[in-house]
Short mmCIF file of C-alpha atoms and ligand atoms in Angstrom, two decimals:
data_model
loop_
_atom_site.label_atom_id
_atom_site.label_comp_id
_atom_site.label_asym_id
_atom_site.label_seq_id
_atom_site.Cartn_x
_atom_site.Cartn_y
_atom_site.Cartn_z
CA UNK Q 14 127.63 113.77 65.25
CA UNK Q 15 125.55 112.60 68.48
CA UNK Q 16 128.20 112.10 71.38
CA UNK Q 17 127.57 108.84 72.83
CA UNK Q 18 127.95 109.33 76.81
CA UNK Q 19 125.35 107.70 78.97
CA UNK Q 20 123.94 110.65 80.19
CA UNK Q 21 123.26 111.90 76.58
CA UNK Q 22 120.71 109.01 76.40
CA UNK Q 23 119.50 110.16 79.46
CA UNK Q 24 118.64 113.68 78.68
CA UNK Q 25 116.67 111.37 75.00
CA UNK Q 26 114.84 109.74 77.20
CA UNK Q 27 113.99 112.64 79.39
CA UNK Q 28 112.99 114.80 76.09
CA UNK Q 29 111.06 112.09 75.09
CA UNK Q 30 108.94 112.70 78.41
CA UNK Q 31 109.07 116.25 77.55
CA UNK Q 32 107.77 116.02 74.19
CA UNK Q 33 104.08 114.78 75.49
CA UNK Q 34 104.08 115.97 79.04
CA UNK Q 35 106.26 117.90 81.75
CA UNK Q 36 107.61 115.51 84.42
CA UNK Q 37 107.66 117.10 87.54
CA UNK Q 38 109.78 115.61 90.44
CA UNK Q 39 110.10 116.46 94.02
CA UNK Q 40 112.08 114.71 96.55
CA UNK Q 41 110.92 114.32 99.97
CA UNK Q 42 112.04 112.44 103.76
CA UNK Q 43 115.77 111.78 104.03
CA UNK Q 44 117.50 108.49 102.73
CA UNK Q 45 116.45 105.50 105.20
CA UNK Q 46 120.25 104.41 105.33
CA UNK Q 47 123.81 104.62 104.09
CA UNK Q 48 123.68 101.63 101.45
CA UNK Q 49 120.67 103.60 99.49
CA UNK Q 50 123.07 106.93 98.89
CA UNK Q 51 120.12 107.83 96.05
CA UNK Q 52 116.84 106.44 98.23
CA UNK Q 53 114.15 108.92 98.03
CA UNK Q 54 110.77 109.33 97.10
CA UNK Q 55 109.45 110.37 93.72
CA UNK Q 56 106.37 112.42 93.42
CA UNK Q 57 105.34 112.67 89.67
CA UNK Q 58 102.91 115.13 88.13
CA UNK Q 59 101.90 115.02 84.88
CA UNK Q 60 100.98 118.34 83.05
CA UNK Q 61 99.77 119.01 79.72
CA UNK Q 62 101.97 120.78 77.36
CA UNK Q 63 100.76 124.13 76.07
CA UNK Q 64 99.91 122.90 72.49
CA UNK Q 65 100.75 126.36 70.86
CA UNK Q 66 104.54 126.67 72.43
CA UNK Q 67 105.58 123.73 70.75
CA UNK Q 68 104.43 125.37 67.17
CA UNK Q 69 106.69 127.97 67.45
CA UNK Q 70 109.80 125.97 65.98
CA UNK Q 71 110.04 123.05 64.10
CA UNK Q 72 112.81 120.44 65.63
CA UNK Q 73 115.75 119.49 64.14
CA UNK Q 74 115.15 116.00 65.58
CA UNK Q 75 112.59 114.27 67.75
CA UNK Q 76 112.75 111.23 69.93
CA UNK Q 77 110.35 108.31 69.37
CA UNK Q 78 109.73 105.29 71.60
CA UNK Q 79 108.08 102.11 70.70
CA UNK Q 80 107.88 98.69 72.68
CA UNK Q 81 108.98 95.53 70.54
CA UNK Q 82 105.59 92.93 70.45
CA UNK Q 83 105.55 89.61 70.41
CA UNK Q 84 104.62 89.03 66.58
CA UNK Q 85 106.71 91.75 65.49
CA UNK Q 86 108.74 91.79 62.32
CA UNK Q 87 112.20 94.49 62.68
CA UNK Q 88 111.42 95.90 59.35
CA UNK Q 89 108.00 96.84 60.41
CA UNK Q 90 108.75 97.62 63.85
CA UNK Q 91 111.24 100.27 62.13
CA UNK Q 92 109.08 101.59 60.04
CA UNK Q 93 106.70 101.96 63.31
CA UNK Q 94 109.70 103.68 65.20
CA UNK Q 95 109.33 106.23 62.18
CA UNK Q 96 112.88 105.55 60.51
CA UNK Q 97 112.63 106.04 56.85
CA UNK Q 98 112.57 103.17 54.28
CA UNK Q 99 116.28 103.87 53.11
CA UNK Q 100 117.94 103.33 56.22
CA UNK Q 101 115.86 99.77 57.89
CA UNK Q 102 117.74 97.89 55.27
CA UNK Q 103 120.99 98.30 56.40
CA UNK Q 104 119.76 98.24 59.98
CA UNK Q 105 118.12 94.41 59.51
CA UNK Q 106 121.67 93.89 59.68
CA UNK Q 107 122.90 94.75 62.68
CA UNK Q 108 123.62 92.07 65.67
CA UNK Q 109 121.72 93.89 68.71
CA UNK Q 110 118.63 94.33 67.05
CA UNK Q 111 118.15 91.13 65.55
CA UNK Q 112 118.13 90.02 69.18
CA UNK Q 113 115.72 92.46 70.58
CA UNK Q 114 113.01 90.46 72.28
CA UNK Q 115 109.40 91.25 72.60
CA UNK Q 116 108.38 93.71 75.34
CA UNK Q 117 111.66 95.88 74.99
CA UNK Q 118 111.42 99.99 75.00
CA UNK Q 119 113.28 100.91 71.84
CA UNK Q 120 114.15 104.93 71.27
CA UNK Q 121 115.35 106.18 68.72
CA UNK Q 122 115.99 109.74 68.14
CA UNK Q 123 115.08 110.82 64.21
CA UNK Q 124 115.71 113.94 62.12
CA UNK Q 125 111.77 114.86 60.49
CA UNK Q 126 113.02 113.29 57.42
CA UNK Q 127 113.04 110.16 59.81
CA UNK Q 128 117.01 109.76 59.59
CA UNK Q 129 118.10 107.89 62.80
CA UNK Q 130 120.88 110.12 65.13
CA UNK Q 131 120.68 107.55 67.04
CA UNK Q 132 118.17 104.44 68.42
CA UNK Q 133 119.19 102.71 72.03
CA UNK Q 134 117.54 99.85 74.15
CA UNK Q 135 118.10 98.67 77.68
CA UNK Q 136 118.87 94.63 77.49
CA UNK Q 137 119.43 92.20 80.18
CA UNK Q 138 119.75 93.82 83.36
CA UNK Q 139 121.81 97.14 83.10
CA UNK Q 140 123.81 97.04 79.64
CA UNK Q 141 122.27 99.77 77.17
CA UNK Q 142 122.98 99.14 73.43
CA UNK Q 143 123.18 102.06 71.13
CA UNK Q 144 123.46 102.46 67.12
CA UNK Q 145 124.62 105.81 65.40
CA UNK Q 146 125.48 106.78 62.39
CA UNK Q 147 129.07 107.05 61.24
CA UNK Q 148 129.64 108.03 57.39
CA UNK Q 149 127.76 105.80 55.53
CA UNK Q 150 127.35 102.81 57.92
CA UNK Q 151 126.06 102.46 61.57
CA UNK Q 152 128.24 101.71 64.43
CA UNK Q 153 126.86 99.59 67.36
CA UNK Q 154 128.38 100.41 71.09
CA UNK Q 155 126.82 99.17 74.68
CA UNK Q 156 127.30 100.84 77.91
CA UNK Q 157 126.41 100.02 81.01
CA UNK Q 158 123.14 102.01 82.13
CA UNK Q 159 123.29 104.96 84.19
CA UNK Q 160 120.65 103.06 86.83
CA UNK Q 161 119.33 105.27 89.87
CA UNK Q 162 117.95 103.27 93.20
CA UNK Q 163 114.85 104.91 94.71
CA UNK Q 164 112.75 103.77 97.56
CA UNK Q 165 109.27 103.71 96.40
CA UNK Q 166 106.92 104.13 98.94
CA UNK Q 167 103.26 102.15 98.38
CA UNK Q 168 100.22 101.64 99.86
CA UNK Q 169 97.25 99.62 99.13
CA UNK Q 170 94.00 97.34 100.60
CA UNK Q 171 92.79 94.00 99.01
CA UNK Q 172 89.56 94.35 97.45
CA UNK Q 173 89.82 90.61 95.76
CA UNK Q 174 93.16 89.38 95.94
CA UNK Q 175 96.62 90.49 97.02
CA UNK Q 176 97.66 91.06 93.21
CA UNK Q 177 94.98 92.94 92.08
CA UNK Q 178 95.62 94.95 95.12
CA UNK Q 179 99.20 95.61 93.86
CA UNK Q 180 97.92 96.18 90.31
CA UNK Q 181 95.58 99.06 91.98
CA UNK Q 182 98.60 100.70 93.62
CA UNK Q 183 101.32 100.02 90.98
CA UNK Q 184 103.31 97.81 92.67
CA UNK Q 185 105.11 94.95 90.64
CA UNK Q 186 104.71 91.73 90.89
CA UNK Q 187 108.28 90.49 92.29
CA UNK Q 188 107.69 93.00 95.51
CA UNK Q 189 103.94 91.47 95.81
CA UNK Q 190 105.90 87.69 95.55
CA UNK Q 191 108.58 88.94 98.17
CA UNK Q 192 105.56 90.42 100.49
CA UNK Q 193 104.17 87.26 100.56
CA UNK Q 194 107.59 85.48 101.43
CA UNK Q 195 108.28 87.47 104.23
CA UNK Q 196 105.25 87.44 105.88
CA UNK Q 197 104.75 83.33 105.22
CA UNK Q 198 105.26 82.70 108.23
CA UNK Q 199 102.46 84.52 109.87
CA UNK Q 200 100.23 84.96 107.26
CA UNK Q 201 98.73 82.66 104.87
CA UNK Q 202 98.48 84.43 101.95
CA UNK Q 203 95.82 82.00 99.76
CA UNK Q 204 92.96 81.73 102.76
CA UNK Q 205 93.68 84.21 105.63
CA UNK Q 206 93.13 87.64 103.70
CA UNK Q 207 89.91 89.66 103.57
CA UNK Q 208 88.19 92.46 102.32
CA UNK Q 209 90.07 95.72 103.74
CA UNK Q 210 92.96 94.20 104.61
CA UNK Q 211 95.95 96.80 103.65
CA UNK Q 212 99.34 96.96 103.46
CA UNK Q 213 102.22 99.77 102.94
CA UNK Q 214 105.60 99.03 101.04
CA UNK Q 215 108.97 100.47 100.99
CA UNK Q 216 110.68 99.07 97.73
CA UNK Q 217 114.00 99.76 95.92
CA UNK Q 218 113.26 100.77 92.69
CA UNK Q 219 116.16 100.92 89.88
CA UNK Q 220 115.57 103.91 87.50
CA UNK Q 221 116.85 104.92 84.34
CA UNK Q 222 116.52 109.02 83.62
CA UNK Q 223 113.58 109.11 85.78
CA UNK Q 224 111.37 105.99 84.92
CA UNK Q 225 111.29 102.61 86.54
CA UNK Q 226 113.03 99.85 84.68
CA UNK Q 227 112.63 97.05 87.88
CA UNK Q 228 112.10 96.51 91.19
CA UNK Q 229 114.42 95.56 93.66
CA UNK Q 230 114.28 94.32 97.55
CA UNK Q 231 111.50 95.02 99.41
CA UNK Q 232 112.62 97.00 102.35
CA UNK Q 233 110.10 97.54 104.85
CA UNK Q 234 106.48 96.60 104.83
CA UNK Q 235 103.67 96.34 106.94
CA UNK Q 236 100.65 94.23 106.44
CA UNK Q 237 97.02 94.77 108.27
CA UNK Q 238 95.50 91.37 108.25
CA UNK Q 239 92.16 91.27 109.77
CA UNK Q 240 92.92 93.87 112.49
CA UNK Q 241 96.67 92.56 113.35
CA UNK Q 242 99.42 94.70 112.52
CA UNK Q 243 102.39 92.79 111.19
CA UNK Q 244 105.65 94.88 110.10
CA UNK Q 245 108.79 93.97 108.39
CA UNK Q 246 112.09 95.64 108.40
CA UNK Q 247 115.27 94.23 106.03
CA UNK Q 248 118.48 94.28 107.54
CA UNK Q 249 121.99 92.57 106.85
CA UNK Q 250 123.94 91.76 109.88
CA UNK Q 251 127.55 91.89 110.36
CA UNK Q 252 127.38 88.27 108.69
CA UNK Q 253 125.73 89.79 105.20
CA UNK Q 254 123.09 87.44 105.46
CA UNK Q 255 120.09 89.94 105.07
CA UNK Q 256 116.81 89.00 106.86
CA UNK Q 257 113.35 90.41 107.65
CA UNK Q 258 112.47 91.44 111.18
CA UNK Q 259 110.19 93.56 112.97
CA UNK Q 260 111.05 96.79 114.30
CA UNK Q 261 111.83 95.26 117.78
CA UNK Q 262 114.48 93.35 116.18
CA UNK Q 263 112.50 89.75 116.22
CA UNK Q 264 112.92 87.47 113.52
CA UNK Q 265 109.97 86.99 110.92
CA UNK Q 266 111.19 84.05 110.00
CA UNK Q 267 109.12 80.97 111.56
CA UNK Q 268 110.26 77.17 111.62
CA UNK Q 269 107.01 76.86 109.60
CA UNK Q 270 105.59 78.43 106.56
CA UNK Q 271 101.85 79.38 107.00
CA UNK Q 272 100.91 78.09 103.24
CA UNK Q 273 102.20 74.87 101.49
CA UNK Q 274 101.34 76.82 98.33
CA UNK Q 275 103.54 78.70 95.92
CA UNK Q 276 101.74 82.46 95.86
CA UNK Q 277 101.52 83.02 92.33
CA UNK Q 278 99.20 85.25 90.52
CA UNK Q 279 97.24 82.31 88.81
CA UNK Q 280 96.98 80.16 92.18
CA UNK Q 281 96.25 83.73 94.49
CA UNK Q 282 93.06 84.35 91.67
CA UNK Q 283 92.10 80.58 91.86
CA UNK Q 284 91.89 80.28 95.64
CA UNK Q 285 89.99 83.52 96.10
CA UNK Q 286 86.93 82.68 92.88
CA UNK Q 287 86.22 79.13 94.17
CA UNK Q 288 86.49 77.07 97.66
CA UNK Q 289 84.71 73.70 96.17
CA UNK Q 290 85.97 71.38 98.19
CA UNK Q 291 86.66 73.64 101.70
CA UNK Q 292 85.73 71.62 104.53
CA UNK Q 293 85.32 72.55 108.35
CA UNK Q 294 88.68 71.69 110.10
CA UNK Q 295 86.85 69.33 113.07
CA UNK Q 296 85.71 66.62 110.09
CA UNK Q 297 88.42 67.05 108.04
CA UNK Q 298 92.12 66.89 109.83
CA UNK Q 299 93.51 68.42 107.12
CA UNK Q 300 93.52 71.76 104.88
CA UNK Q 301 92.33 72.15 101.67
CA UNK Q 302 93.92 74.60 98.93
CA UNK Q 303 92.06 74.74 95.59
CA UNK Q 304 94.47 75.59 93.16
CA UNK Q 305 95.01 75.11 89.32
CA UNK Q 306 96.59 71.66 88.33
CA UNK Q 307 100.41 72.49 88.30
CA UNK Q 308 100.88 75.10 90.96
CA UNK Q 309 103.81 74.08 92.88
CA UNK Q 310 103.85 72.95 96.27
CA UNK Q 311 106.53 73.70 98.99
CA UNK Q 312 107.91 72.10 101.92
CA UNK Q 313 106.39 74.18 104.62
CA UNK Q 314 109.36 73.65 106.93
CA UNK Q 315 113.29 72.13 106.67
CA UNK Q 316 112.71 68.60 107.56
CA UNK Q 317 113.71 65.00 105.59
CA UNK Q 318 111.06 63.28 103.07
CA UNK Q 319 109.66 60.38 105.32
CA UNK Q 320 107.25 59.07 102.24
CA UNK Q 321 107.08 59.92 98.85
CA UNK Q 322 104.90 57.71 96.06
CA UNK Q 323 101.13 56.78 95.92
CA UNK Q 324 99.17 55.85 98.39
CA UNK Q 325 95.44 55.39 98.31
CA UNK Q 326 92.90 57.94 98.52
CA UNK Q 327 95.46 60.37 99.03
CA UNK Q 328 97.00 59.76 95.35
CA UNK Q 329 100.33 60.61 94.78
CA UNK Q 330 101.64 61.79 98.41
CA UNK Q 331 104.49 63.67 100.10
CA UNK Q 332 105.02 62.91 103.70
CA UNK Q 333 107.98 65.32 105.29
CA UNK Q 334 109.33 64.93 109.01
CA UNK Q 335 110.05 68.12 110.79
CA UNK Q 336 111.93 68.60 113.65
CA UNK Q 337 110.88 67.57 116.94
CA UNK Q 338 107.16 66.00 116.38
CA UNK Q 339 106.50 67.83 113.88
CA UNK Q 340 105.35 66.35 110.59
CA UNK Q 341 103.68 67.60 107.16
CA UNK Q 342 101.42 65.76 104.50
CA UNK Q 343 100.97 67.14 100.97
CA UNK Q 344 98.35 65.01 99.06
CA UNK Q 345 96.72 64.45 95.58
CA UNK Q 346 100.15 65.59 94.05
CA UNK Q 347 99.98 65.39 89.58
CA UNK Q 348 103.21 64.53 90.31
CA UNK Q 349 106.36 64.67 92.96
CA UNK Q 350 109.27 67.02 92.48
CA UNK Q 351 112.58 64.98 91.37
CA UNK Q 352 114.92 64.88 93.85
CA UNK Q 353 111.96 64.17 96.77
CA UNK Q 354 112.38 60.70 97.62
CA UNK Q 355 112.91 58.93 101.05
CA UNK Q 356 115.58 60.09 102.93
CA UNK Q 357 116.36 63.19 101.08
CA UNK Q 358 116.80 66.48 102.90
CA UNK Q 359 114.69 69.34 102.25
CA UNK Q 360 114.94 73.25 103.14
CA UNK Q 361 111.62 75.27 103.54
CA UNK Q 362 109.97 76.76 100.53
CA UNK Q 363 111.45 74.31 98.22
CA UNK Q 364 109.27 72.74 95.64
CA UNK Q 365 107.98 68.62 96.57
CA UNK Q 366 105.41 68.72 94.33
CA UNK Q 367 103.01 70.32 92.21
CA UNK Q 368 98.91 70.30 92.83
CA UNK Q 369 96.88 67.93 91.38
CA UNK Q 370 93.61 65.73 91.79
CA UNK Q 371 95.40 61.81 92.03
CA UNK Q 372 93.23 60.00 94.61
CA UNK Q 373 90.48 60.66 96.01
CA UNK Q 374 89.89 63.97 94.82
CA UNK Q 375 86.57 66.00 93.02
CA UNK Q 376 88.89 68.72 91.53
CA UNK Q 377 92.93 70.19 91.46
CA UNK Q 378 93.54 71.08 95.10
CA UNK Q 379 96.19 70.43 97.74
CA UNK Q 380 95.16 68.83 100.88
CA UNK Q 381 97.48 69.59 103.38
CA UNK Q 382 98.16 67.85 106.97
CA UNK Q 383 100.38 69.42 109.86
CA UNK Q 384 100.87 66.22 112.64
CA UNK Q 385 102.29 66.54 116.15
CA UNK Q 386 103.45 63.20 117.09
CA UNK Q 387 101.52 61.68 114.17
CA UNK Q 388 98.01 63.45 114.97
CA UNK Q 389 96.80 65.64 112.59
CA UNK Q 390 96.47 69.22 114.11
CA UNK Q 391 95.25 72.42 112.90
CA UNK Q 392 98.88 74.77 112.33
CA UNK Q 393 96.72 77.50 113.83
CA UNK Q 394 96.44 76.11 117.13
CA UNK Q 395 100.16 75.31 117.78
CA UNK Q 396 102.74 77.93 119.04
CA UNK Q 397 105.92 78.20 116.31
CA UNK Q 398 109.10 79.06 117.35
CA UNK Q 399 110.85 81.71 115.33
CA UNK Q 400 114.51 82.30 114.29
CA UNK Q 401 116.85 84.13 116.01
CA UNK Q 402 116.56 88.00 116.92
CA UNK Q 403 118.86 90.59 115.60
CA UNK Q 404 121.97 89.53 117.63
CA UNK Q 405 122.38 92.07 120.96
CA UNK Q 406 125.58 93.62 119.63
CA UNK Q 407 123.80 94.61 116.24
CA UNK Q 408 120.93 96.18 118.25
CA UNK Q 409 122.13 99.36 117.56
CA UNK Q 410 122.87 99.36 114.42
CA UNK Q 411 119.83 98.08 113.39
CA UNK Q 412 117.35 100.44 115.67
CA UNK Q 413 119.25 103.63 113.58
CA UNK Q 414 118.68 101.50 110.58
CA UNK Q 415 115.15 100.47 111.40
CA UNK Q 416 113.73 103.68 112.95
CA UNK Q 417 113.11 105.80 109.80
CA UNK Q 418 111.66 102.91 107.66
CA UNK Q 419 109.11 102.00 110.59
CA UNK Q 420 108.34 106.26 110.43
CA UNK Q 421 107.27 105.73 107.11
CA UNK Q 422 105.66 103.43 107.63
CA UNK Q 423 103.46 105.25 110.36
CA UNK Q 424 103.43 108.23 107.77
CA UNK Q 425 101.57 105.80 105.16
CA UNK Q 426 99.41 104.33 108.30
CA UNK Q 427 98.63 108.27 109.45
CA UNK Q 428 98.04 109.36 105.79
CA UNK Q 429 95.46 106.00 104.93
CA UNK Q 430 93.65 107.10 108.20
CA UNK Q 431 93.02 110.54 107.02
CA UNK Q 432 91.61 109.25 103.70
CA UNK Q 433 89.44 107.28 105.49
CA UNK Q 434 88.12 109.96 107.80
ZN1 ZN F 23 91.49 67.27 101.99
#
């Protein structure tokens, strides 16, 4: 009888690594602070297995894994799994599997004969779901998964775009959407990169025996954008309300986002293979983002909508005062977000609209206006005004909190040097 404790699945799923290769794992630099009690840094090796030790013995069971496709039928992704005929009948039955959905890591742990001890899935966000023999039936249990948090440390340089950077380096997608979000407001993520560009990540990681299941917050970051250093430290004040800053303690968040456009991995691609319709700045009083039809546009700024409807050349058009003399124009719009109509309050990042080619317009892009007392300006050339610093009395705190994240951060900058020498 296979005992069903949490960390039984764990030491399956770590056989199962075993079984094809030797996972070596070495932990190194101390925990960057108290609310990461497990942070540290995994260094994996991979090493062949001698192919003559594991002759010696036959097993009396071995673990299989499988991923669940799209497409997929449960009797045949059974049989794939390697359970025997006799037993994927009665299994068809059972609730949890009939609900797997495509892309899940299904394990099950067979006798040769390909008798299931037992076959266990992670679903939704931490509950694992197990199935075991019992007499002549299967019994079905779920526990909650015995998750690990590790900072995992990153580095890459954009070659193309930002994603395909993070595809080069490993780094998921969420942390490459949350780099982007942090540094909107100094960076403008669909026309300010170039080539050798880099950035370094610190990123919670949530493990289960050893491999990643998903990512977490971003932590600390910096980003090299043509020569200018920009760094990012999370911290949660006294308030909870967590927030990016630099190491100083200044706030990275800016009373204007850099890009109107959603950073996606579709519009990030589009922006970077074609600029049809990219104009000089002088001629032009406005910004133009070529993206695919669809990709949603934000309010760059909290502000109320001063125009929303069609209007001309412009097509369908958003028109968002800011405060101060500040104003915003989003133009050519497929269509306007519900809820954006005069009067109504918006908050930056949300979604107005979504890129189009209404109006005047050759092909889907997004031209964009930023207007200081009704003149159309270029965003560059006018100073922003951030949020507020890390409050004086949290100073402190946050220095002991910040210090070892920005050392890593060095580290990665120290160790990318040396490569490059
Ligand atoms: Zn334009």
């Amino acid at each position: 009888m296979v005992r069903h404790t949490p960390l039984g699945r764990a030491a399956a799923l770590l056989a199962l690594a075993a079984s094809g290769v030797v996972a070596a794992f070495a932990t190194i630099a101390p925990a960057p602070q108290a609310e990461l009690a497990l942070a540290k840094t995994t260094v994996r090796e991979v090493l062949p297995v001698d192919a003559e030790a594991s002759l010696i013995a036959p097993p009396a069971s071995y673990v299989r894994e499988e991923r669940f496709r799209r497409g997929d039928t449960l009797a045949a992704f059974l049989a794939r799994l390697g359970i025997a005929d006799a037993h994927i009948e009665r299994l068809l039955r059972l609730q949890p599997l009939r609900l797997l959905s495509p892309g899940t890591d299904v394990i099950a742990k067979l006798s040769p004969e390909g008798s299931p001890f037992e076959i266990s899935f992670l679903a939704g966000r931490d509950t694992l779901f197990w199935i075991a023999p019992q007499g002549e039936r299967f019994v079905v249990g779920e526990d909650r998964a015995p998750l690990e948090t590790i900072a995992a440390v990153k580095s890459s340089s954009i070659r193309s775009s930002l994603f395909a950077a993070t595809d080069d380096a490993g780094i998921p997608d969420a942390i490459a959407i949350q780099l982007a979000e942090v540094f909107g407001g100094d960076i403008d993520f669909h026309r300010d990169l170039r080539q050798g560009d880099r950035f370094s990540v610190v990123y919670e990681m949530h493990m289960l025996a050893g491999r990643p299941v998903r990512a977490g917050r971003l932590l600390a970051a910096e980003f090299v954008n043509r020569g200018r250093s920009f760094r990012a430290v999370h911290f949660a004040g006294a308030d909870g309300k967590g927030g990016y800053y630099t190491p100083e303690g200044k706030s990275l968040r800016k009373a204007f986002l850099r890009s109107p456009l959603e950073l996606s991995r579709v519009s990030s691609g589009f922006g970077m293979r074609v600029h049809p319709i990219l104009r000089k700045w002088r001629a032009h009083r406005g910004i133009d983002y070529a993206a695919p039809t669809g990709t949603r546009v934000r309010s760059v700024g909290d502000g109320v909508v001063e125009f929303a409807g069609a209007r001309g050349g412009y097509g369908n058009m958003v028109i968002l005062r800011h405060h101060g003399q500040y104003s915003t124009v989003y133009a050519h719009l497929s269509r306007i977000a519900r809820g954006t109509v005069r009067g109504a309050r918006v908050a930056q990042g949300d979604a107005i609209g979504f890129v189009g080619q209404t109006g005047w317009a050759t092909g889907p892009h997004l031209h964009y206006e930023f207007r200081v007392a009704g003149e159309a300006r270029n965003p560059l050339s006018v100073a922003m005004p951030a949020a507020r610093p890390v409050a004086l009395q949290e100073m402190a705190t946050f220095r002991r909190h910040a210090e070892p994240l920005a050392a890593r951060l060095d580290l990665l900058a120290g160790s990318r040097l040396a490569l490059l020498e």
